[in-house]
Amino acid sequence: MKQGKSSKKDFSKFYLIILAFILSITLTQELFFTISPLKKLELKFIDSRFSERGPVNIKDSSKVIILEITQDSYDQIPQPYNKWPWARSIYVNVIENLTEAGVKAIGIDINMLGPDQFSPKNDSLMKAAIRKSGKVVLAGKIDEVLERSIDERNTLIQNQKINFSNIFYDADSSIGIVQLPPDYDGVFRRYLPYVFTSSINKNIPSFGGAVLNKYYNLNHDYTAQRKDGYFDFNGTQIPMFDNYTYLINFYGPSSTFPKIKFIDVLDDKDFLTTDEIELEVELNTWDMDDGLLQSGIFKDKVVLIGSTMPEDRDLFPTSFAKGDLEGDNLIYGVEIHANAINNVLNRDFLSKQSKLTEILEIIILVLIIFFITDVIRRLKLKNNLFLELINLIIVSLSIFLLYQISIYFFITHKLIISIIAPAVSILISYFASTAYHFIKERQQNVLIKGMFSTYVSKDVVNELLNNPDKLKLGGEKKNVTILFSDIAGFTTFSEGKQPEELVLFINEYLNEMTDIVLKNEGTLDKYLGDAIMAFWGAPLEVENHAHKACITALEMQKSTNEISKRWISTGEQPLKIRIGINSGEVIVGNMGGVKRFDYTVMGDNVNLASRLEGANKQYNSKIMIGESTYELIKDKFLARELDLIKVKGKVKPTKVFELIGLKEELNNASVEKLLEDYSRALNMYKQKEFEQAKILFDSVSREFNDDTSKIYSDRCQSFIITPPDVKWDGVFELKTK
């Protein structure tokens, strides 16, 4: 709608887009609050990326080997030393064997809080072995649960014991904190490079960090430095996931890393397993000719010692699942450390999209989705539901494409692109576009109702509201039929009447006439005192608009007769109305200023209709129609030619007719004779046979009380006395409007 392109509506679109930006960023960027379902859903999409990527085969390339404590290890350690916790001398043998095999670091992910239950000597041996090897890292814990705010920005540890829950801390202080930070949904996806403790006011390496210190021959208390967006670990940049953690790039589900049974490293020539004792046969797996020592498998590797027995309850839910069943994403704690350590060793890091690019993505998506859905809603289709379905498909495909792009960048670039934030922005933009069109439609409906509720019938208004695309409020050319009506002698009629009495009459009359116009699908243009202007064919196309205008004129005459009877009964003079009708091309639309305008029609055909209404008094006729209207209705209506006239302001003459009625209602001999005799007389008049024409006009006038024939009789008499010019063409020129 051309009038709808106002600054107010443009601003409403601008405001809604800005609101969509603000709402999208507020809901997804956790500036003021966290929406738990959205945060959890974003985390779940991280897990889905691992499922889409699948496991990475690192059995042959891994720099980390897990020395797993299994049931076989319990079974092969002779009693009573197989009672948990094992004698520390067992770990001494393993440390010595691994050191001999050339490992770079040994991480023992086992709690050693108290003294050896078998002999204090074992603890002394353990300390000596740790110091001698120089490659051992022990598991440290904190007494309290890691205190973190909901948004995981704080890892402050309070009131820590100096030995970090491990009696061998003072062996060489190579302790790593094994506790892991769970995510918002309880899943373990992140890793701490270090933990700050206020008890000694310093950073303590995490278990993985301490193991890496051994691997790179760094000081035992070395920790990564937090930089702008990454942790700097010995020159290696580890991308931050948040201020205190990095995201673990899991290589696969449980058992992805190469595993060797603890007992197989323990079982050297100096250790007798249960089977060796019972069978009295040496079955060494460590230092035989083809044993693990000679295989070189441990050379320059990181060995992590930990339990893989479910009953030890060292299982954690992680991002990677081997199936879709509950518990398929559980892996052992030692495996989580292995993934985190190997990430650093191989620099297999996952990067997260920056907040700036995420916000830019939100802004771009809001704009794109808003304008695409806006454009689609403007398409001219009969079924708006189909357009809405297209928009929903576009929104769904956009989110799906966003997901696929995130999978691509994850697999090819190890980049985590936010899914929920842009997806939410897409949805918000869609609803903002919907709101904009709702507001626009409401404004349009108010405009349509305001403009047309008094002009056209309720059915037409409802049709415009349901299909506003049928309405063009700017000027346009259309073929319509225009009707003008006026009360004959109204000035005389109104003289001597009180204003209140005159208003009552006018209101009664105009109400009756308006109802007839609207009932016949006409558009009421305006009232001009007692005069009425109406037209058919706009704002909606009206089939047989000329037909409906003529029906309206006949019904208006009939209704006026009824009103006249009521007024005659009160002593008033009878009412007569004159009606002019013409059909043709006009300009239709809003005419006026910016703040005040009317929906109306303009053009020569409108002026002609007005002139025809006034021309009725020249022929004492009631309904005069133009030739263009006559050609459209002649098959169903009776009409007689009145004259060839030249109205004021027009150069070219026009043929005019008097509308008499519907053929089906006037099918009688009397009417046929009237029209036949009148037509013969008119032909004589055109042939300048004025005397014969006068005789026949007089006959018609007397027999049928036909005023028009009387007027033509007088005109013939005038031409008999004063014959017209030789060039006379029968055109009668109207001197007045």
XYZ file of C-alpha atoms in Angstrom:
737
model
C 0.000 0.000 0.000
C 1.625 3.209 -1.147
C 0.276 5.215 1.742
C 1.775 2.613 4.065
C 5.304 3.602 3.126
C 5.472 6.191 5.851
C 8.325 7.012 8.157
C 6.341 5.640 11.067
C 6.220 2.166 9.581
C 9.841 2.284 8.557
C 10.743 3.142 12.121
C 8.626 0.282 13.433
C 10.670 -2.096 11.280
C 13.900 -0.504 12.509
C 12.786 -0.721 16.140
C 11.831 -4.378 15.807
C 15.183 -5.267 14.237
C 17.042 -3.471 17.036
C 14.830 -5.243 19.572
C 15.652 -8.574 17.927
C 19.382 -7.772 18.230
C 19.087 -6.839 21.883
C 16.886 -9.799 22.762
C 19.119 -12.289 20.943
C 22.273 -11.020 22.617
C 20.636 -10.751 26.044
C 19.283 -14.299 25.941
C 22.407 -15.969 24.600
C 25.467 -14.046 25.783
C 24.885 -14.428 29.551
C 25.457 -10.746 30.152
C 22.979 -10.540 33.015
C 21.696 -14.067 33.554
C 22.003 -17.628 32.298
C 19.123 -19.496 30.721
C 19.767 -23.045 31.857
C 17.986 -24.918 29.013
C 19.820 -22.892 26.348
C 23.190 -23.363 28.016
C 22.655 -27.097 28.385
C 21.488 -27.370 24.789
C 24.601 -25.576 23.525
C 26.741 -28.021 25.495
C 24.824 -30.973 24.046
C 25.576 -29.698 20.563
C 29.264 -29.850 21.409
C 28.735 -33.545 22.126
C 26.872 -34.007 18.834
C 29.905 -32.700 16.947
C 32.011 -35.506 18.386
C 29.349 -38.014 17.319
C 29.350 -36.578 13.786
C 33.149 -36.626 13.613
C 33.530 -40.100 15.071
C 36.537 -41.554 16.919
C 40.137 -40.846 15.927
C 42.424 -43.856 15.760
C 45.412 -43.010 17.930
C 46.392 -46.523 19.042
C 49.639 -46.363 17.063
C 50.366 -42.635 17.328
C 49.426 -41.848 20.893
C 52.126 -40.436 23.143
C 50.121 -41.529 26.157
C 49.726 -45.101 27.387
C 47.353 -46.120 30.137
C 48.580 -48.664 32.630
C 45.243 -49.950 33.812
C 44.475 -51.594 37.100
C 42.059 -54.409 36.266
C 40.720 -57.453 38.022
C 43.635 -59.458 36.558
C 46.005 -57.215 38.506
C 44.197 -57.987 41.751
C 44.125 -61.676 40.950
C 47.854 -61.912 40.111
C 49.184 -60.038 43.143
C 49.794 -62.577 45.897
C 48.004 -62.294 49.184
C 47.954 -60.367 51.433
C 49.325 -57.606 49.197
C 46.350 -57.731 46.844
C 44.240 -56.112 49.505
C 43.440 -52.519 48.529
C 45.200 -50.200 48.952
C 48.126 -52.187 47.700
C 51.517 -52.112 49.327
C 53.532 -49.125 48.083
C 56.357 -51.538 47.195
C 54.241 -52.691 44.251
C 54.281 -49.164 42.809
C 58.008 -48.995 43.482
C 58.586 -51.974 41.146
C 56.433 -50.420 38.437
C 58.122 -47.012 38.726
C 61.531 -48.615 38.428
C 60.504 -50.752 35.429
C 58.933 -47.840 33.560
C 61.892 -45.602 34.264
C 64.169 -48.300 32.916
C 61.979 -48.528 29.796
C 62.681 -44.841 29.034
C 59.331 -43.213 29.746
C 59.289 -39.426 29.980
C 56.597 -39.133 32.617
C 54.649 -41.379 34.971
C 51.320 -40.166 36.308
C 49.823 -42.189 39.164
C 46.130 -41.389 39.355
C 45.622 -43.125 42.693
C 44.805 -41.603 46.054
C 47.650 -42.071 48.556
C 46.290 -40.122 51.479
C 47.440 -42.355 54.323
C 50.508 -44.469 55.236
C 51.125 -47.951 53.857
C 48.919 -50.487 55.628
C 51.584 -53.196 55.526
C 54.836 -51.512 56.553
C 56.203 -47.958 56.991
C 59.232 -49.214 55.091
C 57.131 -49.340 51.925
C 56.484 -45.591 52.137
C 60.200 -44.954 52.474
C 60.862 -47.101 49.435
C 58.176 -45.196 47.540
C 59.714 -41.823 48.317
C 63.120 -43.058 47.298
C 61.788 -44.453 44.012
C 60.018 -41.173 43.206
C 63.158 -39.159 43.827
C 65.359 -41.567 41.923
C 63.102 -41.735 38.910
C 62.426 -38.000 38.718
C 59.529 -38.727 36.337
C 56.679 -39.434 38.743
C 53.606 -37.275 39.277
C 51.188 -38.143 42.034
C 47.485 -37.425 42.266
C 46.567 -34.522 44.501
C 43.160 -33.499 45.729
C 41.582 -30.666 47.612
C 39.533 -31.197 50.719
C 36.642 -29.041 49.571
C 34.721 -29.336 46.332
C 35.950 -26.938 43.687
C 34.002 -23.734 44.299
C 32.788 -22.246 41.037
C 30.145 -19.711 40.182
C 27.347 -20.899 37.907
C 28.973 -19.378 34.853
C 32.187 -21.267 35.698
C 34.339 -18.177 35.949
C 35.803 -18.945 39.355
C 37.965 -21.815 40.531
C 39.055 -20.430 43.882
C 40.183 -23.075 46.381
C 40.055 -22.304 50.086
C 41.854 -23.692 53.156
C 43.972 -26.365 51.447
C 46.221 -28.796 53.276
C 49.808 -28.388 52.200
C 50.212 -32.046 51.076
C 47.106 -31.890 48.829
C 45.813 -35.197 50.204
C 48.947 -37.149 49.221
C 51.599 -38.156 51.769
C 54.287 -38.209 49.072
C 53.953 -34.487 48.267
C 57.291 -33.823 49.910
C 59.050 -36.478 47.823
C 59.671 -33.928 45.071
C 56.445 -31.882 45.235
C 55.305 -33.247 41.851
C 51.612 -33.208 42.636
C 48.847 -32.637 40.145
C 45.224 -31.891 41.073
C 43.096 -34.678 39.593
C 39.692 -33.198 40.346
C 37.841 -32.222 37.206
C 35.366 -29.358 36.686
C 31.936 -30.599 35.573
C 29.952 -28.521 33.121
C 26.574 -26.934 33.711
C 24.829 -30.203 32.872
C 27.157 -32.438 34.885
C 29.160 -33.623 31.865
C 32.979 -33.340 31.922
C 34.207 -31.541 28.826
C 36.829 -29.128 30.149
C 40.240 -29.370 31.732
C 42.044 -27.130 34.192
C 45.670 -26.314 33.330
C 46.132 -25.250 36.962
C 44.212 -24.532 40.162
C 44.723 -21.522 42.385
C 44.835 -22.171 46.106
C 44.756 -19.385 48.626
C 46.325 -21.563 51.340
C 49.747 -21.066 49.761
C 48.621 -18.243 47.461
C 49.824 -19.800 44.232
C 48.759 -21.818 41.231
C 49.095 -25.580 41.475
C 49.348 -27.638 38.267
C 46.512 -29.912 37.409
C 47.332 -33.590 37.087
C 47.806 -33.250 33.344
C 49.815 -30.060 33.766
C 52.161 -31.713 36.256
C 52.661 -34.715 33.935
C 53.491 -32.346 31.084
C 56.024 -30.589 33.308
C 57.839 -33.918 33.664
C 57.557 -34.600 29.941
C 59.136 -31.252 29.042
C 61.611 -31.244 31.981
C 60.018 -28.152 33.505
C 59.943 -27.210 37.159
C 57.443 -29.264 39.136
C 55.399 -26.142 40.032
C 55.401 -24.587 36.550
C 51.929 -23.562 35.385
C 50.566 -22.138 32.154
C 50.225 -18.387 31.897
C 46.813 -16.979 31.159
C 46.948 -14.676 28.145
C 44.359 -12.930 26.028
C 42.204 -15.818 24.840
C 44.680 -18.627 25.469
C 46.924 -20.344 28.003
C 50.643 -20.183 27.256
C 52.191 -23.495 28.283
C 55.897 -23.517 27.550
C 55.330 -21.694 24.251
C 52.282 -23.745 23.301
C 49.082 -21.726 22.999
C 46.097 -23.602 24.415
C 42.806 -21.914 23.386
C 40.618 -20.939 26.334
C 37.100 -22.231 26.597
C 36.518 -19.922 29.538
C 38.842 -17.965 31.807
C 40.090 -21.050 33.655
C 39.711 -24.098 31.399
C 40.273 -25.449 27.939
C 38.006 -27.823 26.053
C 39.151 -31.429 25.796
C 39.331 -32.759 22.265
C 38.243 -36.310 23.008
C 39.673 -38.822 20.569
C 36.956 -41.353 21.173
C 35.010 -43.281 23.800
C 36.484 -45.428 26.538
C 39.446 -47.642 25.498
C 40.528 -45.291 22.702
C 44.042 -44.956 24.140
C 46.420 -47.939 24.126
C 46.138 -49.818 27.403
C 48.493 -52.234 29.114
C 47.612 -54.164 32.231
C 49.349 -53.008 35.379
C 50.329 -56.572 36.236
C 52.168 -56.944 32.913
C 54.639 -54.181 33.874
C 54.855 -55.391 37.471
C 55.587 -58.975 36.433
C 59.383 -58.926 36.090
C 61.976 -61.532 37.075
C 61.938 -60.315 40.697
C 58.152 -60.478 41.126
C 56.160 -63.670 41.466
C 52.539 -63.518 40.372
C 49.848 -65.789 41.774
C 50.002 -67.969 38.668
C 53.792 -68.254 38.903
C 53.553 -69.306 42.522
C 50.818 -71.855 41.877
C 52.332 -73.245 38.664
C 55.909 -72.891 39.830
C 56.750 -71.523 36.379
C 58.291 -68.146 35.552
C 55.928 -66.342 33.202
C 57.432 -62.876 33.186
C 55.728 -60.416 30.834
C 58.118 -57.559 31.479
C 61.762 -58.539 31.050
C 61.649 -61.748 29.039
C 63.265 -61.752 25.600
C 59.995 -60.739 23.976
C 58.680 -58.836 26.992
C 57.379 -55.290 27.211
C 60.743 -53.877 28.225
C 62.381 -55.063 25.027
C 59.436 -53.974 22.844
C 60.298 -50.284 23.242
C 56.616 -49.434 23.554
C 57.210 -47.138 26.523
C 60.151 -45.250 25.080
C 59.590 -41.451 25.402
C 55.941 -41.983 26.309
C 53.688 -40.715 29.047
C 52.324 -43.544 31.203
C 49.264 -42.940 33.308
C 48.424 -45.445 36.014
C 44.789 -45.686 37.021
C 41.892 -47.981 37.687
C 39.548 -49.116 34.904
C 37.370 -51.157 37.207
C 33.734 -49.972 37.354
C 33.469 -50.756 41.057
C 36.080 -48.093 41.788
C 33.538 -45.540 40.547
C 36.105 -43.483 38.710
C 33.753 -43.049 35.721
C 32.681 -39.695 34.296
C 30.218 -38.658 31.578
C 32.001 -36.893 28.710
C 31.313 -35.438 25.284
C 32.052 -38.617 23.384
C 29.626 -41.532 23.393
C 30.119 -44.878 21.707
C 26.365 -45.312 21.281
C 22.993 -43.797 22.047
C 22.268 -45.619 25.280
C 22.547 -44.077 28.701
C 26.060 -44.512 30.049
C 27.657 -44.834 26.614
C 29.522 -41.576 27.241
C 31.206 -42.781 30.461
C 34.975 -43.056 30.524
C 37.461 -43.494 33.342
C 39.121 -40.555 35.015
C 42.560 -41.656 33.895
C 41.296 -41.601 30.282
C 40.130 -38.001 30.645
C 43.621 -37.027 31.780
C 45.073 -38.974 28.858
C 42.939 -37.031 26.365
C 43.865 -33.671 27.881
C 47.588 -34.489 27.983
C 47.691 -35.861 24.461
C 45.885 -32.719 23.214
C 48.821 -30.633 24.412
C 51.469 -33.043 23.201
C 49.956 -33.168 19.697
C 48.520 -29.653 19.814
C 45.098 -31.079 19.016
C 43.178 -28.165 20.470
C 39.589 -27.129 20.038
C 39.093 -23.411 19.550
C 35.927 -21.565 20.387
C 34.367 -18.869 18.257
C 35.093 -15.432 19.687
C 32.306 -13.424 21.284
C 32.801 -10.650 18.752
C 32.279 -12.914 15.729
C 29.352 -14.585 17.486
C 27.662 -11.229 18.023
C 28.402 -10.210 14.417
C 26.898 -13.508 13.275
C 23.788 -12.788 15.341
C 23.436 -9.328 13.806
C 23.872 -10.643 10.244
C 21.402 -13.492 10.761
C 18.802 -11.200 12.312
C 19.021 -8.904 9.296
C 18.983 -11.689 6.710
C 16.130 -13.690 8.215
C 14.058 -10.580 8.948
C 14.302 -9.277 5.411
C 13.902 -12.652 3.694
C 10.752 -13.486 5.654
C 9.550 -9.926 5.156
C 9.986 -10.135 1.383
C 8.260 -13.527 1.206
C 5.285 -12.236 3.174
C 4.913 -9.463 0.606
C 4.492 -11.894 -2.279
C 1.101 -11.759 -3.923
C -0.315 -15.224 -3.306
C -3.846 -16.182 -2.435
C -2.778 -18.561 0.308
C -0.918 -16.743 3.072
C -0.497 -20.006 4.963
C 1.634 -21.269 2.098
C 3.877 -18.202 2.409
C 4.188 -18.800 6.135
C 5.071 -22.419 5.458
C 7.832 -21.230 3.112
C 9.153 -18.950 5.858
C 9.133 -21.782 8.391
C 10.982 -23.995 5.919
C 13.570 -21.251 5.405
C 13.994 -20.834 9.169
C 14.330 -24.594 9.634
C 16.793 -24.928 6.768
C 18.810 -21.997 8.118
C 19.168 -23.673 11.497
C 19.974 -27.005 9.864
C 22.584 -25.332 7.622
C 24.014 -23.614 10.671
C 24.374 -27.003 12.349
C 26.047 -28.517 9.284
C 28.469 -25.586 9.048
C 29.351 -26.067 12.703
C 30.070 -29.745 12.019
C 32.264 -28.817 9.049
C 34.344 -26.308 11.003
C 34.632 -28.716 13.913
C 35.927 -31.563 11.773
C 38.139 -29.558 9.415
C 39.300 -26.673 11.617
C 38.642 -27.943 15.163
C 36.565 -24.828 15.721
C 33.508 -24.681 17.963
C 30.961 -22.371 16.358
C 27.996 -21.450 18.496
C 24.746 -23.043 17.378
C 22.197 -22.000 19.970
C 22.935 -18.253 19.924
C 22.540 -17.854 16.134
C 19.638 -20.333 16.097
C 17.871 -18.295 18.767
C 18.591 -15.125 16.785
C 17.067 -16.746 13.682
C 13.909 -17.605 15.614
C 13.717 -14.189 17.258
C 14.224 -12.501 13.886
C 11.437 -14.635 12.402
C 9.084 -13.662 15.228
C 10.172 -10.014 14.921
C 9.318 -10.132 11.221
C 6.006 -11.770 12.118
C 5.343 -9.038 14.673
C 6.201 -6.381 12.111
C 3.721 -7.789 9.639
C 1.133 -8.165 12.372
C 1.589 -4.495 13.270
C 1.556 -3.525 9.607
C -1.595 -5.550 9.001
C -3.239 -4.000 12.049
C -2.329 -0.545 10.784
C -3.519 -1.550 7.340
C -6.756 -2.929 8.766
C -7.334 0.248 10.747
C -6.646 2.256 7.606
C -8.971 0.089 5.515
C -11.721 0.162 8.125
C -11.312 3.872 8.614
C -11.417 4.564 4.904
C -13.998 2.087 3.704
C -16.318 1.125 6.560
C -18.584 4.043 5.639
C -17.987 3.734 1.889
C -18.628 0.075 1.164
C -20.509 -2.878 2.616
C -19.170 -4.947 5.508
C -18.596 -7.843 3.122
C -16.329 -5.681 0.969
C -14.457 -4.410 4.031
C -13.922 -7.998 5.214
C -12.719 -8.981 1.758
C -10.210 -6.131 1.815
C -9.045 -7.114 5.297
C -8.585 -10.732 4.257
C -6.947 -9.834 0.942
C -5.330 -6.412 1.286
C -3.238 -7.131 -1.790
C -6.405 -6.484 -3.792
C -6.279 -2.891 -2.645
C -4.024 -0.247 -4.085
C -4.354 3.043 -2.319
C -2.334 4.998 -4.806
C -3.853 6.446 -7.952
C -4.511 3.842 -10.641
C -6.564 3.556 -13.791
C -9.640 1.383 -13.552
C -12.843 0.828 -15.481
C -15.721 1.687 -13.195
C -19.297 2.859 -13.281
C -20.113 6.135 -11.541
C -23.506 7.226 -10.207
C -24.632 10.703 -9.204
C -28.029 11.350 -7.645
C -29.728 14.557 -6.529
C -33.135 15.571 -5.213
C -35.031 17.658 -7.751
C -36.093 21.028 -6.363
C -34.456 20.451 -2.995
C -33.820 24.154 -2.441
C -37.521 24.897 -2.753
C -38.341 21.840 -0.673
C -36.100 22.940 2.174
C -37.419 26.496 2.346
C -39.513 27.216 5.392
C -38.379 24.101 7.258
C -36.657 24.162 10.584
C -33.062 22.957 10.535
C -33.866 20.060 12.877
C -36.712 18.938 10.621
C -34.542 19.199 7.524
C -31.722 17.191 9.168
C -34.144 14.412 10.110
C -35.365 14.199 6.537
C -31.882 14.264 5.016
C -30.656 11.606 7.417
C -33.615 9.343 6.636
C -33.193 9.814 2.904
C -29.412 9.401 2.814
C -29.575 6.359 5.089
C -31.990 4.624 2.725
C -29.965 5.507 -0.363
C -26.662 4.482 1.261
C -28.020 1.086 2.256
C -29.031 0.462 -1.353
C -25.589 1.449 -2.668
C -23.742 -0.750 -0.189
C -26.112 -3.663 -0.670
C -25.289 -3.673 -4.365
C -21.486 -3.672 -3.734
C -21.074 -0.013 -4.494
C -18.528 2.318 -2.957
C -20.032 5.431 -1.442
C -17.776 8.292 -2.450
C -19.335 11.295 -0.756
C -22.424 13.280 0.136
C -22.818 16.723 -1.379
C -25.720 18.075 0.618
C -28.640 15.979 -0.617
C -26.571 14.641 -3.534
C -24.862 11.250 -3.523
C -21.816 10.092 -5.466
C -21.018 6.381 -5.679
C -19.071 4.070 -7.954
C -18.618 0.374 -8.725
C -15.387 -1.451 -9.593
C -13.084 -0.100 -6.878
C -11.490 -0.721 -4.452
C -12.433 -4.295 -5.400
C -13.188 -5.512 -8.856
C -16.956 -5.848 -9.236
C -18.320 -8.157 -11.868
C -20.981 -6.430 -14.023
C -20.338 -3.071 -12.326
C -22.601 -1.240 -14.791
C -25.379 -3.753 -14.132
C -25.142 -3.237 -10.383
C -25.111 0.543 -10.732
C -28.295 0.417 -12.820
C -29.987 -1.912 -10.332
C -29.011 0.548 -7.604
C -30.509 3.468 -9.544
C -33.812 1.653 -10.039
C -33.978 0.677 -6.372
C -33.125 4.237 -5.310
C -36.063 5.519 -7.398
C -38.347 2.915 -5.879
C -37.208 3.718 -2.333
C -37.605 7.459 -2.997
C -41.209 6.818 -4.027
C -41.818 5.064 -0.707
C -40.247 7.958 1.236
C -42.264 10.403 -0.866
C -45.520 8.648 0.045
C -44.717 8.966 3.731
C -43.934 12.639 3.358
C -47.030 13.346 1.205
C -49.108 11.877 4.030
C -47.705 14.600 6.292
C -48.630 17.344 3.828
C -45.298 17.617 2.052
C -44.677 17.826 -1.658
C -43.695 14.606 -3.494
C -39.994 13.847 -3.827
C -38.226 13.295 -7.103
C -34.582 12.376 -7.638
C -32.462 12.564 -10.754
C -29.692 10.045 -11.370
C -26.804 10.135 -13.822
C -24.731 7.039 -14.617
C -21.642 6.665 -16.772
C -19.016 3.936 -17.250
C -15.403 4.195 -18.306
C -11.799 4.561 -17.318
C -11.045 6.821 -14.362
C -8.250 7.521 -11.903
C -9.116 5.980 -8.560
C -7.210 6.345 -5.306
C -6.437 8.634 -2.411
C -6.851 12.264 -3.252
C -5.921 15.017 -0.846
C -3.115 16.008 1.496
C -0.874 13.932 3.754
C -3.118 14.289 6.808
C -6.496 14.416 5.094
C -7.442 12.494 1.996
C -10.406 10.688 0.479
C -10.672 7.582 -1.602
C -12.404 8.806 -4.748
C -12.476 8.739 -8.533
C -11.477 11.452 -10.994
C -11.587 11.946 -14.742
C -13.749 12.915 -17.700
C -16.044 9.941 -17.223
C -16.755 11.079 -13.656
C -17.551 14.584 -14.864
C -19.831 13.184 -17.530
C -21.800 11.155 -14.982
C -22.306 14.341 -12.979
C -23.441 16.214 -16.093
C -25.887 13.435 -16.970
C -27.500 13.739 -13.548
C -28.103 17.452 -14.178
C -29.159 16.840 -17.787
C -32.201 14.877 -16.620
C -34.107 18.132 -16.079
C -33.786 18.929 -19.812
C -35.823 15.803 -20.607
C -37.786 15.461 -17.374
C -36.194 12.006 -17.095
C -35.262 10.175 -13.891
C -32.205 8.061 -14.755
C -29.885 9.101 -17.568
C -27.037 6.799 -18.581
C -24.125 7.308 -20.937
C -23.645 5.311 -24.114
C -20.770 3.312 -22.581
C -23.047 2.184 -19.754
C -25.852 1.396 -22.187
C -23.606 -0.902 -24.223
C -22.795 -2.866 -21.053
C -26.390 -3.337 -19.839
C -28.591 -3.281 -22.967
C -29.087 -7.045 -23.024
C -30.861 -7.106 -19.644
C -32.285 -3.604 -19.256
C -34.789 -1.541 -21.156
C -33.528 1.904 -22.080
C -34.445 4.462 -24.698
C -32.245 6.892 -26.482
C -32.766 10.411 -25.214
C -30.499 12.507 -27.350
C -27.077 13.273 -28.704
C -25.859 15.969 -26.352
C -22.776 18.080 -25.816
C -22.307 18.763 -22.113
C -20.579 21.842 -20.746
C -16.815 21.478 -20.876
C -16.874 18.724 -23.530
C -16.225 19.145 -27.256
C -17.306 15.734 -28.449
C -21.039 14.964 -28.214
C -22.253 11.867 -26.423
C -25.345 9.762 -26.905
C -27.431 9.419 -23.765
C -30.218 7.053 -22.764
C -32.942 6.885 -20.182
C -32.905 3.753 -18.032
C -36.413 2.393 -17.742
C -36.067 -0.961 -15.994
C -35.184 -4.665 -16.218
C -36.499 -6.398 -19.326
C -37.811 -9.326 -17.340
C -39.921 -6.992 -15.206
C -41.263 -4.784 -18.050
C -42.213 -7.387 -20.625
C -45.638 -5.987 -21.630
C -47.319 -4.566 -24.733
C -47.781 -1.071 -23.317
C -44.083 -0.534 -22.712
C -43.201 -2.043 -26.078
C -45.618 0.332 -27.868
C -44.263 3.331 -25.962
C -40.680 2.538 -26.920
C -41.601 1.702 -30.504
C -43.599 4.903 -31.104
C -41.030 7.034 -29.308
C -38.209 5.522 -31.348
C -40.039 6.230 -34.626
C -40.670 9.817 -33.591
C -37.022 10.303 -32.604
C -35.832 8.981 -35.988
C -38.141 11.452 -37.731
C -36.717 14.208 -35.546
C -33.173 13.271 -36.554
C -34.216 13.310 -40.242
C -35.546 16.865 -39.743
C -39.099 15.614 -40.324
C -40.247 17.845 -37.506
C -43.961 18.034 -38.376
C -44.424 14.240 -38.543
C -42.225 13.820 -35.507
C -44.302 16.331 -33.532
C -47.521 14.534 -34.356
C -46.099 11.226 -33.136
C -44.448 12.786 -30.018
C -47.795 14.384 -29.117
C -49.497 11.021 -29.497
C -46.966 9.315 -27.208
C -47.193 12.150 -24.718
C -50.972 11.920 -24.498
C -51.231 8.144 -24.510
C -48.448 7.394 -22.066
C -48.181 10.716 -20.222
C -44.565 10.837 -21.345
C -42.873 14.092 -20.377
C -39.858 13.491 -22.617
C -42.099 13.206 -25.689
C -43.760 16.484 -24.656
C -40.343 18.174 -24.533
C -39.478 16.840 -27.981
C -42.848 18.029 -29.298
C -42.068 21.531 -28.120
C -38.614 21.335 -29.673
C -40.132 20.197 -33.015
C -42.567 23.116 -32.892
C -39.631 25.466 -32.403
C -37.786 23.982 -35.389
C -40.943 24.179 -37.519
C -41.106 27.882 -36.844
C -37.385 28.425 -37.074
C -35.721 25.582 -38.974
C -32.214 24.611 -37.844
C -29.072 25.365 -39.815
C -28.286 23.230 -42.827
C -25.316 21.779 -40.922
C -27.522 20.815 -37.993
C -26.426 17.352 -36.774
C -29.038 16.774 -34.105
C -26.661 17.568 -31.240
C -28.272 19.350 -28.297
C -25.822 21.503 -26.369
C -26.348 21.886 -22.641
C -25.620 25.411 -21.523
C -25.546 24.597 -17.795
C -24.058 21.900 -15.582
